[in-house]
C-alpha atoms as an extended CHARMM CRD file, in Angstrom:
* protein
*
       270  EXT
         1         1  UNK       CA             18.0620000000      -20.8650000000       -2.4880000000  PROA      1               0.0000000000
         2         2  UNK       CA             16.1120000000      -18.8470000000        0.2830000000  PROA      2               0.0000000000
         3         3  UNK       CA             12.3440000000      -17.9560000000       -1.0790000000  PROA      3               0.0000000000
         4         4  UNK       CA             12.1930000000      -14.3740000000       -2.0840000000  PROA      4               0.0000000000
         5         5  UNK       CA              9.4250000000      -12.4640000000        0.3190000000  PROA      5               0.0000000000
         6         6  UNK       CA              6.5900000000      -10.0550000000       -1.0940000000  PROA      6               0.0000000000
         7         7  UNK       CA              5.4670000000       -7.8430000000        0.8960000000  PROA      7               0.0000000000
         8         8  UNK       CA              1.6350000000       -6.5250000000       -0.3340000000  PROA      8               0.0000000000
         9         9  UNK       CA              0.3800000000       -3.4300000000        0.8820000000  PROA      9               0.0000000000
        10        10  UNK       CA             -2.4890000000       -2.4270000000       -0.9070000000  PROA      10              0.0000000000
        11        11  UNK       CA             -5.8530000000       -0.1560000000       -0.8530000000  PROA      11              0.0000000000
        12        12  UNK       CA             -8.5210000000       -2.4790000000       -0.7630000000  PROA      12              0.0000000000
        13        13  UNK       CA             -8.8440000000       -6.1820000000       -1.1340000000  PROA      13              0.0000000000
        14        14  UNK       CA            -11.8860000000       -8.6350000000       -1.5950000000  PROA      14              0.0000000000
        15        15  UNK       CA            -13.9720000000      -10.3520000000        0.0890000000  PROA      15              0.0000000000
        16        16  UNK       CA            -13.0570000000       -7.6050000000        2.4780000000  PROA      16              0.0000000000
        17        17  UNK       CA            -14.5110000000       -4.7900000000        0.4870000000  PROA      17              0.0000000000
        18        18  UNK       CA            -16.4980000000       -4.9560000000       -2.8570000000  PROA      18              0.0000000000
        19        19  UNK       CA            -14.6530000000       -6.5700000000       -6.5320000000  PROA      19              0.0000000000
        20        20  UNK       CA            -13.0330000000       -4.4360000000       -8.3920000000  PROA      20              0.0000000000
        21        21  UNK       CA             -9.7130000000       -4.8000000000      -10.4700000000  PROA      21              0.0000000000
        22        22  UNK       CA             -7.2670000000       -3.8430000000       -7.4430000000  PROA      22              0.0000000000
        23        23  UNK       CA             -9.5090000000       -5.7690000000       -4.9030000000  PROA      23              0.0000000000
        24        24  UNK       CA             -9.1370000000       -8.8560000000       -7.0930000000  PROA      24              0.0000000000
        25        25  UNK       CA             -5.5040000000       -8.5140000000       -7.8960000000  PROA      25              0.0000000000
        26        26  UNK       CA             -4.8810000000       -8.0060000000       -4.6690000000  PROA      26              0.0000000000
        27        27  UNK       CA             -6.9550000000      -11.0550000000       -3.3050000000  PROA      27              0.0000000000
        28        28  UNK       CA             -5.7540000000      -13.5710000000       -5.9490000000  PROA      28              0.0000000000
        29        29  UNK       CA             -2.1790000000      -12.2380000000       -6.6920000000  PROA      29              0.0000000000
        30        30  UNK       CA             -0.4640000000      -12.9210000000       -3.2300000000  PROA      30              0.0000000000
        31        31  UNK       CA             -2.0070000000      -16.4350000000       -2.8950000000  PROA      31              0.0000000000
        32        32  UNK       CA             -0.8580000000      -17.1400000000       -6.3530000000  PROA      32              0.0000000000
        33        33  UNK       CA              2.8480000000      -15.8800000000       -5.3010000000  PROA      33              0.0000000000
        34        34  UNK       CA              2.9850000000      -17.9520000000       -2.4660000000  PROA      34              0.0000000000
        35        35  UNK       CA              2.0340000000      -20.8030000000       -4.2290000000  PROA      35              0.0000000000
        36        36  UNK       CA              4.6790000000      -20.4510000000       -6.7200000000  PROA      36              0.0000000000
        37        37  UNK       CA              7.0240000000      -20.8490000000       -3.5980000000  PROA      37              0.0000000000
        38        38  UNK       CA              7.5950000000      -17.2230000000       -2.1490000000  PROA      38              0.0000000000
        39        39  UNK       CA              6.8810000000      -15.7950000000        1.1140000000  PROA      39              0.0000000000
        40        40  UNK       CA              4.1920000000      -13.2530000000        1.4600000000  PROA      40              0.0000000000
        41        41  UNK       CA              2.5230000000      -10.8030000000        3.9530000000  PROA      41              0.0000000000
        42        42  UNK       CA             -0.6510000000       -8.4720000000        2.6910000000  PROA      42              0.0000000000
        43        43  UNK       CA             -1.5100000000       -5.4110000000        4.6550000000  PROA      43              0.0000000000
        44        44  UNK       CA             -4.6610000000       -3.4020000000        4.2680000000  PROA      44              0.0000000000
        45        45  UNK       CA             -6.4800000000       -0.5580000000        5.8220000000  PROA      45              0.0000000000
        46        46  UNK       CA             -9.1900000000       -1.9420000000        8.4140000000  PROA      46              0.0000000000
        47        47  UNK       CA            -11.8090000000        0.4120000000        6.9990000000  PROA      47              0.0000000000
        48        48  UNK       CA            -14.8350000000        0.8310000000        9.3390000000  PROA      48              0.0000000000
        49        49  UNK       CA            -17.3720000000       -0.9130000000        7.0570000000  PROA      49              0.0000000000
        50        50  UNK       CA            -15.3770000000       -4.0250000000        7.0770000000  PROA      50              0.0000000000
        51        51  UNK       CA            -17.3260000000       -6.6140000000        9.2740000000  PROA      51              0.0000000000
        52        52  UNK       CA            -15.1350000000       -8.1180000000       11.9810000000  PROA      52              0.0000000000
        53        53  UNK       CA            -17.4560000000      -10.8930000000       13.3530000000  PROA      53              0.0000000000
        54        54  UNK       CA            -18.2750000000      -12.2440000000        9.6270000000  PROA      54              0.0000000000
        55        55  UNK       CA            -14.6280000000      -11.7590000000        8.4100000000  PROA      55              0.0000000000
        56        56  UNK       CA            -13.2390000000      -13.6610000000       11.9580000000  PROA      56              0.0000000000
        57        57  UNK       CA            -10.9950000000      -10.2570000000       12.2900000000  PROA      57              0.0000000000
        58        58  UNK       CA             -8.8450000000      -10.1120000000       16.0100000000  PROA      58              0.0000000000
        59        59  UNK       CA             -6.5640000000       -8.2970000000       17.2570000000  PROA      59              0.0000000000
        60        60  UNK       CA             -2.8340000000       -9.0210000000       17.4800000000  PROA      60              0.0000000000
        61        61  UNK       CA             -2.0410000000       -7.6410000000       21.1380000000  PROA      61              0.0000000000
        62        62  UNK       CA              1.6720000000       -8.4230000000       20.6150000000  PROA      62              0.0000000000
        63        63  UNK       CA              1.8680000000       -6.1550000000       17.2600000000  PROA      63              0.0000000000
        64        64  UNK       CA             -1.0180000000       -3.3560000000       18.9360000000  PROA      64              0.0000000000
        65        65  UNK       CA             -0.4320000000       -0.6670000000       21.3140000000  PROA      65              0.0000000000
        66        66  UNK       CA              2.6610000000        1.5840000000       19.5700000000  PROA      66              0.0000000000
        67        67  UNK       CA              2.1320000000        4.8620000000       18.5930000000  PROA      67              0.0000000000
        68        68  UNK       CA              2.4590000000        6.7930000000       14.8730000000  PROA      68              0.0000000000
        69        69  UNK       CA              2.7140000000       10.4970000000       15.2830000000  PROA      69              0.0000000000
        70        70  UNK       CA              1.3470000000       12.7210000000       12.5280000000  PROA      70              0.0000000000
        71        71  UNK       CA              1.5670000000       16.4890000000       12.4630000000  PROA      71              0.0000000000
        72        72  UNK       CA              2.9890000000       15.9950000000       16.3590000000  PROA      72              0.0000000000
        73        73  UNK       CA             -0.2860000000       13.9430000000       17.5580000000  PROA      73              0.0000000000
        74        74  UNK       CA             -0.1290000000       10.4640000000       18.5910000000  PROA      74              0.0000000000
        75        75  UNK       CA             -2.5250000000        7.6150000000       17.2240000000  PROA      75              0.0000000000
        76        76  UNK       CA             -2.3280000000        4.7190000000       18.4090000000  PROA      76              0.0000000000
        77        77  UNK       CA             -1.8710000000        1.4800000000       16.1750000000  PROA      77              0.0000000000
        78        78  UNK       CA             -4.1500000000       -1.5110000000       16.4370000000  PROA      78              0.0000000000
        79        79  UNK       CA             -3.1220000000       -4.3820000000       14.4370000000  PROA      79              0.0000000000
        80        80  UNK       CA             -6.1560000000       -7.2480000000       13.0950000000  PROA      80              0.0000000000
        81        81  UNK       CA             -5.6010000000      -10.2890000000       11.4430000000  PROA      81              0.0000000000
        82        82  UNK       CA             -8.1270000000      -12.4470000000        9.6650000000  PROA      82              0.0000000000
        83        83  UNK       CA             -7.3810000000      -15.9580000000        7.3490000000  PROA      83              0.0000000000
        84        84  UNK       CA             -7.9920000000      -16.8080000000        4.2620000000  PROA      84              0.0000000000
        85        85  UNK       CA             -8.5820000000      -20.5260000000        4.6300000000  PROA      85              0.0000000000
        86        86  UNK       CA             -8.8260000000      -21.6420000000        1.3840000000  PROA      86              0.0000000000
        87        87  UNK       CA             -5.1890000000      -20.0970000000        0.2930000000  PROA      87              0.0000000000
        88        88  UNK       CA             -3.5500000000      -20.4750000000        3.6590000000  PROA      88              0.0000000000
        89        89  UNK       CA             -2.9690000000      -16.5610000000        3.4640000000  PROA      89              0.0000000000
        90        90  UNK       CA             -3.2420000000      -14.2420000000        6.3180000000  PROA      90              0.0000000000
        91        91  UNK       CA             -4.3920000000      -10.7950000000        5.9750000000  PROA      91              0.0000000000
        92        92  UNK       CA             -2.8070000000       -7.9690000000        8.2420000000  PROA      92              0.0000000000
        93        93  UNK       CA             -5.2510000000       -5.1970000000        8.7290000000  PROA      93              0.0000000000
        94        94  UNK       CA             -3.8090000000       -1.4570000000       10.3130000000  PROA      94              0.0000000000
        95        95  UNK       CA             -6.6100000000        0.0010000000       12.6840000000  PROA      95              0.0000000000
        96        96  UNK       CA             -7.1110000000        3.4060000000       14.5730000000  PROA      96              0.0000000000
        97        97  UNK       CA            -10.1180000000        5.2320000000       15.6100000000  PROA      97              0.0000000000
        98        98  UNK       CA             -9.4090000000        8.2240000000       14.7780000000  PROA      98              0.0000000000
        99        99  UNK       CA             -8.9380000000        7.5110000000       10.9580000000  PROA      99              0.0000000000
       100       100  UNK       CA            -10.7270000000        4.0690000000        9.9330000000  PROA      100             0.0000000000
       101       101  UNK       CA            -13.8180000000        3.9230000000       12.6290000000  PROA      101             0.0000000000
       102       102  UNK       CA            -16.4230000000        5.7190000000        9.8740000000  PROA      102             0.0000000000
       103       103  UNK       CA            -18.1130000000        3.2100000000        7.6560000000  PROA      103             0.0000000000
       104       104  UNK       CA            -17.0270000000        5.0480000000        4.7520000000  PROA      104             0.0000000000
       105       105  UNK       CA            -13.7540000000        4.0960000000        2.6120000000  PROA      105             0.0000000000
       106       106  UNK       CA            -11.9660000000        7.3770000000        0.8170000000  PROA      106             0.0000000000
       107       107  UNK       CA            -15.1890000000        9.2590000000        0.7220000000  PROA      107             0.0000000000
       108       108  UNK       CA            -17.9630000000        9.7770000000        3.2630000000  PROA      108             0.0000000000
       109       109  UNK       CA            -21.4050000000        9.0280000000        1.8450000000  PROA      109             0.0000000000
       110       110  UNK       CA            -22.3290000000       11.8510000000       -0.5450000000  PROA      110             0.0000000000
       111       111  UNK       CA            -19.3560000000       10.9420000000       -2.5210000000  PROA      111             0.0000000000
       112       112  UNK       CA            -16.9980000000       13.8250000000       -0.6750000000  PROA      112             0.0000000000
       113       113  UNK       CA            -13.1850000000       13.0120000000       -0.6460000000  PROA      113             0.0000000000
       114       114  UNK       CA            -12.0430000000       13.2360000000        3.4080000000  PROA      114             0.0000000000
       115       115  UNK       CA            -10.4230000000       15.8600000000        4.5470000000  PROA      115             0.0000000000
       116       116  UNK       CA             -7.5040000000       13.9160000000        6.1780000000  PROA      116             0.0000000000
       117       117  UNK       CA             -7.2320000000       11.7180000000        3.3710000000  PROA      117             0.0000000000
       118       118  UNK       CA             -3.5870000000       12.6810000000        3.4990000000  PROA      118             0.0000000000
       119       119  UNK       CA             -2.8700000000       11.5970000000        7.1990000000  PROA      119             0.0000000000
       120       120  UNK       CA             -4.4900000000        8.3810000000        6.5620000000  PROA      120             0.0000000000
       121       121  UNK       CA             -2.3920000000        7.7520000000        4.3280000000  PROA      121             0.0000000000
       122       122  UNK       CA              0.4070000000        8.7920000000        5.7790000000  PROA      122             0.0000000000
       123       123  UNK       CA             -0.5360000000        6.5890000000        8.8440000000  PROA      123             0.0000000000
       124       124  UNK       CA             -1.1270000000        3.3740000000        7.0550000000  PROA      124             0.0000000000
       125       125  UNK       CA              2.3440000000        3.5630000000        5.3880000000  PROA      125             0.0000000000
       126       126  UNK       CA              4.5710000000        4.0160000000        8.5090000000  PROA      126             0.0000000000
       127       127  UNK       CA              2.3810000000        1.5220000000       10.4010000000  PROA      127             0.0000000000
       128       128  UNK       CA              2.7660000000       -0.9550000000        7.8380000000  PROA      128             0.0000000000
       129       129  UNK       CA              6.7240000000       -0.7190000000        8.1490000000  PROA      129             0.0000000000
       130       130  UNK       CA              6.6860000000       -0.8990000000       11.7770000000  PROA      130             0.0000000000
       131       131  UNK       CA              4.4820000000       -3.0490000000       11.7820000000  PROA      131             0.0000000000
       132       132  UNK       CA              6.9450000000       -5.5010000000        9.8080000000  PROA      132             0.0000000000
       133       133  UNK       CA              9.7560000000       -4.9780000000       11.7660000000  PROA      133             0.0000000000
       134       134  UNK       CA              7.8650000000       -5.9220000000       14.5400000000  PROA      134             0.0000000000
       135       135  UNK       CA              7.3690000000       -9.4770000000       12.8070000000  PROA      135             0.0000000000
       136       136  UNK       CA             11.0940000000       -9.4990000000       12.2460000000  PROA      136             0.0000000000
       137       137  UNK       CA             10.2470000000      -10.1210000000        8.3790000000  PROA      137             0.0000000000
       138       138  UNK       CA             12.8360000000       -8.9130000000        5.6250000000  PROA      138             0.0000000000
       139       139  UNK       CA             10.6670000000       -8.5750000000        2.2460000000  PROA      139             0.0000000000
       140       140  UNK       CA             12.8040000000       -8.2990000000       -0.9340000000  PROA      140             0.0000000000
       141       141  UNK       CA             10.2020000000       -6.6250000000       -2.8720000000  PROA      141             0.0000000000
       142       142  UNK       CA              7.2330000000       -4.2740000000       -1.1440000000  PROA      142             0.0000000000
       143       143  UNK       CA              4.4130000000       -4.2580000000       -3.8840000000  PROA      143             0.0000000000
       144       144  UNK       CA              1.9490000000       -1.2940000000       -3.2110000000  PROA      144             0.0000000000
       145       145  UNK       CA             -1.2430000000       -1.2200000000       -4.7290000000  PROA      145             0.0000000000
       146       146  UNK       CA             -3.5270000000        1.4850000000       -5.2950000000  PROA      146             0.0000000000
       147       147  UNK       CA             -2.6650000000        5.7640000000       -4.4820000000  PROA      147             0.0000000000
       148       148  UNK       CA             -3.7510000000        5.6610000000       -1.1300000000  PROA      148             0.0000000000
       149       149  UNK       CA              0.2230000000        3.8420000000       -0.9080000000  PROA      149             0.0000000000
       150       150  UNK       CA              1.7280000000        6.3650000000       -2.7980000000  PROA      150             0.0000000000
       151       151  UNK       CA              3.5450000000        7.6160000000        0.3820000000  PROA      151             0.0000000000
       152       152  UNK       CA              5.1610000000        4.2350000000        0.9890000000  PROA      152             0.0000000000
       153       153  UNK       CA              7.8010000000        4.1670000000       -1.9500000000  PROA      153             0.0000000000
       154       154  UNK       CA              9.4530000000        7.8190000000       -0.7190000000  PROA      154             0.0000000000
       155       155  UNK       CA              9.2560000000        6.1690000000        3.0960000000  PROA      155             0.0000000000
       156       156  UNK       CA             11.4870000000        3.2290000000        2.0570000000  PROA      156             0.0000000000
       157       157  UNK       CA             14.0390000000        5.4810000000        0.0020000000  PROA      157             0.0000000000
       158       158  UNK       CA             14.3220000000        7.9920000000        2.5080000000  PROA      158             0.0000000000
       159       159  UNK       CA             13.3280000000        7.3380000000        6.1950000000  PROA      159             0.0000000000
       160       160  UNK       CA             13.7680000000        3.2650000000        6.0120000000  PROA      160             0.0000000000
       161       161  UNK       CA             16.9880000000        3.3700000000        4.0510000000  PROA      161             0.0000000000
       162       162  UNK       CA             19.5310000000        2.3970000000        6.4330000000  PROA      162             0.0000000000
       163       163  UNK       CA             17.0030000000        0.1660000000        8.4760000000  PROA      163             0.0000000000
       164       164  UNK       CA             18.1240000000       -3.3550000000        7.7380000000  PROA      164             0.0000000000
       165       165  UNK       CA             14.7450000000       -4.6180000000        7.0650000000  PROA      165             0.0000000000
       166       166  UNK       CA             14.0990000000       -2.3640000000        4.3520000000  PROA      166             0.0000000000
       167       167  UNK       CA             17.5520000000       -1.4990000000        3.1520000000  PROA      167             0.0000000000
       168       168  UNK       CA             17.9990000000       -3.7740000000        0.4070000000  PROA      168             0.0000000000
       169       169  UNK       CA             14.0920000000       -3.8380000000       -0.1800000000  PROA      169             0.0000000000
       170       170  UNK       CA             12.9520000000       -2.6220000000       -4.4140000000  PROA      170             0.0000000000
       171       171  UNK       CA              9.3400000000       -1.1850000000       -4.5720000000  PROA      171             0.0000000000
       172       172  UNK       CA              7.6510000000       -1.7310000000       -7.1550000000  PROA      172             0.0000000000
       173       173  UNK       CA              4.0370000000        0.1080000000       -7.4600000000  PROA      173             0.0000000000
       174       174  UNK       CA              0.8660000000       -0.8440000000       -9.1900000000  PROA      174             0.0000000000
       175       175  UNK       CA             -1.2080000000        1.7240000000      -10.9040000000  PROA      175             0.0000000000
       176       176  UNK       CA             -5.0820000000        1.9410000000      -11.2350000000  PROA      176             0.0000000000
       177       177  UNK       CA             -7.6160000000        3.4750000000      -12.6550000000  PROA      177             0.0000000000
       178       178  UNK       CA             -8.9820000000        4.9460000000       -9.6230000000  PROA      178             0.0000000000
       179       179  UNK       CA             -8.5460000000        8.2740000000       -8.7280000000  PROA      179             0.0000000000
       180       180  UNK       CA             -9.5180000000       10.7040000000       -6.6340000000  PROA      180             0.0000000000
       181       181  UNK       CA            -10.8210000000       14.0400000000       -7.4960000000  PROA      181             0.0000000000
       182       182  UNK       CA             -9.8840000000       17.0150000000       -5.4500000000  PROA      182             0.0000000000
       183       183  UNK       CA             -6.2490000000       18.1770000000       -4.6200000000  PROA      183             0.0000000000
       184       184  UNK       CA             -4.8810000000       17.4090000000       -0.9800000000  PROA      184             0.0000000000
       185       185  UNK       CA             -2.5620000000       20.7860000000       -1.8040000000  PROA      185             0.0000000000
       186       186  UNK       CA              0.3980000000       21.2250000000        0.8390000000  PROA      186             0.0000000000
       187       187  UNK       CA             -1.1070000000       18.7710000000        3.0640000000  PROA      187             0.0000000000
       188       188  UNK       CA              0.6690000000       15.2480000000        2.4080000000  PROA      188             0.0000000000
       189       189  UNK       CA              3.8240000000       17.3860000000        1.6370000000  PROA      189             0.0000000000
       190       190  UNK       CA              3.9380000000       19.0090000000        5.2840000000  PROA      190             0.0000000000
       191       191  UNK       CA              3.3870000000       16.1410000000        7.0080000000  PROA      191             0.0000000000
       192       192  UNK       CA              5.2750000000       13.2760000000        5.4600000000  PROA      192             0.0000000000
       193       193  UNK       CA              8.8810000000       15.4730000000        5.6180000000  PROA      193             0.0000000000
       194       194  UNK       CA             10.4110000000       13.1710000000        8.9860000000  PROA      194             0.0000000000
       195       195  UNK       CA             13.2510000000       12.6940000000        9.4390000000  PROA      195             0.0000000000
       196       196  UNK       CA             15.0860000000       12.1840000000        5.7390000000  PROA      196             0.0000000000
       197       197  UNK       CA             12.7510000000       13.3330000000        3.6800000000  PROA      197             0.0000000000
       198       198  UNK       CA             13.1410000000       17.1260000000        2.9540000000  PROA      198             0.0000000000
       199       199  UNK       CA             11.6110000000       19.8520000000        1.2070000000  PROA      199             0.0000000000
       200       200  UNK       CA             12.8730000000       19.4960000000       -2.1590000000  PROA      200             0.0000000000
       201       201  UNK       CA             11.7620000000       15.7030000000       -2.1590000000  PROA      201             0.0000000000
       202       202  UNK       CA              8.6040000000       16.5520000000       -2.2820000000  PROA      202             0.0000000000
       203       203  UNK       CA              8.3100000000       19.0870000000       -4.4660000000  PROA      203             0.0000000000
       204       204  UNK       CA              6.0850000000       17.2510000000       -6.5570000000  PROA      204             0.0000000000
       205       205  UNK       CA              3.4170000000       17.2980000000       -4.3640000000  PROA      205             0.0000000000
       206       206  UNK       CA              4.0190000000       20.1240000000       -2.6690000000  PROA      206             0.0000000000
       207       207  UNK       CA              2.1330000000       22.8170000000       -4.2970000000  PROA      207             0.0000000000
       208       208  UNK       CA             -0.2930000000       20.9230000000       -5.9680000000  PROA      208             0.0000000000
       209       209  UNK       CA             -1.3400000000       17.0460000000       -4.6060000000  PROA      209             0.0000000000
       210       210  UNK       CA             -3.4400000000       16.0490000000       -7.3660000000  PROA      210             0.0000000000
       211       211  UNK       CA             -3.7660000000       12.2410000000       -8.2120000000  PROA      211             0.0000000000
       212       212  UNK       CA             -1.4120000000       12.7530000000      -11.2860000000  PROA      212             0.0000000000
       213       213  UNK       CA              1.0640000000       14.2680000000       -9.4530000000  PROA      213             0.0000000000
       214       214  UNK       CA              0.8630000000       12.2190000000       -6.5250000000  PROA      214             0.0000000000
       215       215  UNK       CA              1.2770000000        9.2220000000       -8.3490000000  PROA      215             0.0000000000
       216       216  UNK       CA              4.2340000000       10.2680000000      -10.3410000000  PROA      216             0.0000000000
       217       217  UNK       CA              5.4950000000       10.8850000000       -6.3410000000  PROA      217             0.0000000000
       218       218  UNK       CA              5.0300000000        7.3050000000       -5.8390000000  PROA      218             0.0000000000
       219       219  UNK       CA              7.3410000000        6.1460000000       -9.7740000000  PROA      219             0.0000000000
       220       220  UNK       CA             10.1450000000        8.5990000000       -8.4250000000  PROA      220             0.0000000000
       221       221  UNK       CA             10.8630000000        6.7740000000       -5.7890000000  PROA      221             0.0000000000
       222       222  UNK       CA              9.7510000000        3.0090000000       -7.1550000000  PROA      222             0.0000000000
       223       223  UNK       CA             12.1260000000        0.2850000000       -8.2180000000  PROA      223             0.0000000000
       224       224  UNK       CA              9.4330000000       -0.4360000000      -10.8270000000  PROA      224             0.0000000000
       225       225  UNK       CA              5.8110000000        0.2410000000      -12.1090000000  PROA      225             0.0000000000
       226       226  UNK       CA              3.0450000000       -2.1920000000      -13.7170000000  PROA      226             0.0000000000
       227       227  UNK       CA             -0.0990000000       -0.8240000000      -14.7860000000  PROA      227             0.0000000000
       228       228  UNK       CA             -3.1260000000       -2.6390000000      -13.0940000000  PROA      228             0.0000000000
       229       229  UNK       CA             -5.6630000000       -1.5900000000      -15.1740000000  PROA      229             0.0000000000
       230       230  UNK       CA             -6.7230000000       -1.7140000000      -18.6400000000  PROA      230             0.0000000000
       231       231  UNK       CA             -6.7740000000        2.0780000000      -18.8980000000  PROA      231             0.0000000000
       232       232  UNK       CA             -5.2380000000        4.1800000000      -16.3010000000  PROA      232             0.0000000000
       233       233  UNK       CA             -4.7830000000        8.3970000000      -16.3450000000  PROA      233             0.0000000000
       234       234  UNK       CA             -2.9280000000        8.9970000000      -19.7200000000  PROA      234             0.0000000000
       235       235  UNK       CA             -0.6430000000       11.4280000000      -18.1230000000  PROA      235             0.0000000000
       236       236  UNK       CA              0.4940000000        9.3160000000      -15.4120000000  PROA      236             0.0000000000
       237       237  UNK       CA              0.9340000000        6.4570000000      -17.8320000000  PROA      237             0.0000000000
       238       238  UNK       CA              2.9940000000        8.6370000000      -19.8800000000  PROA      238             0.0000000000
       239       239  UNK       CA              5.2350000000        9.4420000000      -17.0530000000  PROA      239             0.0000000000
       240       240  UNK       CA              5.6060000000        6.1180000000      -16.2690000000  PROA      240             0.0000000000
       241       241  UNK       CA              6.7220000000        5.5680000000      -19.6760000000  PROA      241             0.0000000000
       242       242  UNK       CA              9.3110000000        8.3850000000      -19.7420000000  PROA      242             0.0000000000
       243       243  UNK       CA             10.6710000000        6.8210000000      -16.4800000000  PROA      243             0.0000000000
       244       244  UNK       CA             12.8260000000        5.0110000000      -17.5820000000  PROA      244             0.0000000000
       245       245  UNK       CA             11.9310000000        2.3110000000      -14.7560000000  PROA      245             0.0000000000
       246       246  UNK       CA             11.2560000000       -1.3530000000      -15.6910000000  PROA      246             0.0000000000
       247       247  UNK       CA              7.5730000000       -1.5360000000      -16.6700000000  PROA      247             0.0000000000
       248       248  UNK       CA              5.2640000000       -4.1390000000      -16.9900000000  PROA      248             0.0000000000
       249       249  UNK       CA              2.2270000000       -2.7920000000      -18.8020000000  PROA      249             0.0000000000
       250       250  UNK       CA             -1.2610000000       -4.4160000000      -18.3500000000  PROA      250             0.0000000000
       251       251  UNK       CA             -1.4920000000       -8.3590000000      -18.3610000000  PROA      251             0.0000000000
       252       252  UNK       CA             -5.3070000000       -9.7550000000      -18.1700000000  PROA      252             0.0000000000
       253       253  UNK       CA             -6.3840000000      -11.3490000000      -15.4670000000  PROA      253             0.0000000000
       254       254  UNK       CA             -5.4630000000      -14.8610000000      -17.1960000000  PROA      254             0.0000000000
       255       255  UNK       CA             -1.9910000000      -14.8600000000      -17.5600000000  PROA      255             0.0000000000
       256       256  UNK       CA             -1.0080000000      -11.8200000000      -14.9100000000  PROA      256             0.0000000000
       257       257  UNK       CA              0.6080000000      -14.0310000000      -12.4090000000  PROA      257             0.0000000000
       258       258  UNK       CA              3.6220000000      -15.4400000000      -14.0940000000  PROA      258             0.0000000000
       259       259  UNK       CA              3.9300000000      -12.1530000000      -15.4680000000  PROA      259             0.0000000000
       260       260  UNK       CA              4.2440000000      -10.3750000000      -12.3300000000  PROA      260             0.0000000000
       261       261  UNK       CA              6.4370000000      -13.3890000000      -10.7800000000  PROA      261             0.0000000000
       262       262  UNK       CA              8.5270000000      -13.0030000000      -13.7530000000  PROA      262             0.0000000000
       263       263  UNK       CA              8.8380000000       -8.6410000000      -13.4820000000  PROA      263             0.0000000000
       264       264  UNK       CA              9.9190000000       -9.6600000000       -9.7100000000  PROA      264             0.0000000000
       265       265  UNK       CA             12.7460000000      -11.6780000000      -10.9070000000  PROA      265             0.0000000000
       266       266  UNK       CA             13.5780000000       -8.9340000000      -12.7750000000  PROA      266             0.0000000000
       267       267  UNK       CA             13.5370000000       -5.7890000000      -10.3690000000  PROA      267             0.0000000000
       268       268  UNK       CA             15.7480000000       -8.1120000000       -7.7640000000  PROA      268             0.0000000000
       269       269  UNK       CA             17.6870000000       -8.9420000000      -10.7820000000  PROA      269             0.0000000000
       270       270  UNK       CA             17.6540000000      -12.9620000000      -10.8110000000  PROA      270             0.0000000000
């Protein structure tokens, strides 16, 4: 039988940014996968403070040079890759200057949430898809880590539906216990609605783009949710619950692999 493909796309991942519970996961998780006999690819933001020279980043001319329009600007799309030697992994990393050249990750250095947040967001998502179909890779599952992916889910529902890379695609989105703190409002709403997404599919984060509501957004449109971390925002872990959608809660960091190899069998239905 053909090996099922994951496709990772997550917030942050170590040793390219600091440990932490998604960082980890999403360093050790994919590596694990693959080992177990599936195809993977991991996308991440290139964040500014990432060091290219000590992380052996370059650029992948052949993948580079398209451009995403948000809010009816063009940015253009550099694609990095670095290797994990040790695990045989590759690491895809989306660049642009006008969203991921400040050293800072989500906030700037007195702790402020950015301002365009949103369109970063927004940004990563798309170029991750595009980015795929420029590899000519069909994943069967698209695992999204972390709210700064929350966009992705609704993307592959709605705009990538018919595409046949992503048409018979499940999502399935991880949920942590960071958050962010002030509400993006309209802003994600206005400028995610492309073509297929409309109005009312957003109406969850159209008034009111708080981290609770944005990540109930991202379970609408999911295939299936795990929680990440041992505690996570009590309302959006409620949701979650009320669902309905297959749910894995939290597995510790012993024994979370097989789990999460097994909740993929069961989301693609094997």
């Amino acid at each position: 039988m053909e090996a099922k493909k994951i496709l990772y796309v997550t917030q942050e991942m170590f040793p390219y940014l600091p440990t932490s519970e998604m960082a980890d996961i999403s360093r050790r998780l994919p590596q694990a996968i693959q080992e177990l006999g599936r195809e993977i690819r991991t996308f991440m933001p290139k964040y500014g403070l990432i060091n290219e020279r000590r992380n052996q980043l370059h650029e992948v001319i052949r993948l580079s040079g398209m451009n995403i329009i948000i809010d009816d600007t063009d940015h253009q799309l550099i694609i990095k890759v670095a290797s994990i030697q040790t695990a045989r992994m590759q690491v895809y990393f989306i660049d642009n200057d006008d969203y991921f050249r400040r050293k800072n990750i989500l906030v700037d250095a007195f702790g402020k949430e950015f301002d365009d947040n949103a369109e970063r967001a927004i940004f990563f998502a798309r170029s991750v898809l595009e980015t795929v179909k420029k590899l000519r890779w069909t994943p069967d599952i698209i695992h999204c880590h972390g709210w700064f992916t929350a966009v992705l889910p609704i993307l592959i529902k709605k705009v990538y539906k018919d595409d046949p890379f992503f048409s018979n695609a499940k999502v399935i989105t991880s949920l942590y216990d960071k958050e962010f703190k002030i509400s993006m409002n309209g802003r994600l709403a206005s400028k995610i609605m492309v073509d297929g997404i409309t109005e009312s599919d957003v109406e969850k984060i159209k008034e009111d783009c708080n981290f609770q509501n944005l990540c109930k957004f991202a379970i609408d449109y999911s295939d299936g949710v795990i929680q990440g971390s041992p505690k996570i925002n009590s309302e959006v872990a409620g949701y979650a619950k009320k669902s309905k959608k297959p749910l894995l809660e939290y597995v510790d960091k012993d024994n979370y692999v097989q789990a999460y190899n097994s909740f993929y069998d069961k989301i693609l239905g094997l």
